[in-house]
CSV table of C-alpha atoms in Angstrom, one decimal:
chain,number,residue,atom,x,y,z
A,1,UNK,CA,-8.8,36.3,60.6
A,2,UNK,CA,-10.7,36.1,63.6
A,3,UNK,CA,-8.1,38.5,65.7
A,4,UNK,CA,-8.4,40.9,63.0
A,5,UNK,CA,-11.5,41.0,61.5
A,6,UNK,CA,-10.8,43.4,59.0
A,7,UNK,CA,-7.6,42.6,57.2
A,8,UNK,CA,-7.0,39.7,54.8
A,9,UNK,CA,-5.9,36.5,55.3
A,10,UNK,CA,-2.6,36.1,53.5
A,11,UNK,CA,-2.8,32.3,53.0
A,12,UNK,CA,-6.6,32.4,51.4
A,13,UNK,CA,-6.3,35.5,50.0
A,14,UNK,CA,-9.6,36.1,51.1
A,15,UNK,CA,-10.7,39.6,52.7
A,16,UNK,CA,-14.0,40.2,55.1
A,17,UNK,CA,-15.1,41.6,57.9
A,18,UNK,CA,-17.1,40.1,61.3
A,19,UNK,CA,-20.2,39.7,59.8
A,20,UNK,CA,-21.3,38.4,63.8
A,21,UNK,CA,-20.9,42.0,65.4
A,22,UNK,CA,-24.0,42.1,67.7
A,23,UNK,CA,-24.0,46.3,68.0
A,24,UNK,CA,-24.7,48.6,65.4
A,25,UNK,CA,-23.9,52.5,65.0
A,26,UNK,CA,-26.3,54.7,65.9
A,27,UNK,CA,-27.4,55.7,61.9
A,28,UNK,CA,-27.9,52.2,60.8
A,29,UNK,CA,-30.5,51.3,58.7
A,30,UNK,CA,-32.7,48.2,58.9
A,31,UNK,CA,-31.5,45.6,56.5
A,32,UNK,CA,-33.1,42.5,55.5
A,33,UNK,CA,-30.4,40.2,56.6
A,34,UNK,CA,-31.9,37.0,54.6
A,35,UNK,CA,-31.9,39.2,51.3
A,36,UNK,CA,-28.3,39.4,51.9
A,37,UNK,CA,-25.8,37.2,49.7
A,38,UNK,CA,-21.8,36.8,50.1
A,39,UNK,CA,-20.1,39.1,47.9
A,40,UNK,CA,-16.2,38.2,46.7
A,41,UNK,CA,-13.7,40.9,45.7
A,42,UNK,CA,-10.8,39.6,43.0
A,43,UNK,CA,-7.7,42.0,42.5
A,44,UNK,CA,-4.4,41.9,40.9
A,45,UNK,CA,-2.3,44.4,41.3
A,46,UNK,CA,0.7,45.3,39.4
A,47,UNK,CA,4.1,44.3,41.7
A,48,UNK,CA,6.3,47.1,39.8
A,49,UNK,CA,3.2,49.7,40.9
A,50,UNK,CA,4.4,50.9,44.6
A,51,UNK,CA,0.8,52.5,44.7
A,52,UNK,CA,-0.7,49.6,44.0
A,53,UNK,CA,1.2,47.9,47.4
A,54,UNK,CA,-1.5,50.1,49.5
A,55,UNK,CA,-3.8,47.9,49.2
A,56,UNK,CA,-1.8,44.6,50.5
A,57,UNK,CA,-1.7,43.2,53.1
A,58,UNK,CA,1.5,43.9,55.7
């Protein structure tokens, strides 16, 4: 996951981002980083759906 931050890793099947990015865009907003707690996403998806596949992984 390190290589690429934003995708999920397929043997996990856990999904984040680099929470360790050192820049921020220009319209950020000051955030309270110790107010902050780890949020997890659980989805199932349907394997007959083909819309569904958009959000897997390649």
């Amino acid at each position: 996951m390190d290589a690429n931050p934003g995708l999920c890793d397929i043997e996990t099947g856990v999904c984040a981002v680099d929470t360790t990015a050192t820049t921020a865009p220009a319209t950020a907003v000051p955030v309270d980083v110790s107010r902050l707690t780890p949020t997890r996403v659980v989805y199932a998806t349907d394997p007959i759906c083909s819309a569904c596949w958009v959000m897997e992984p390649a």
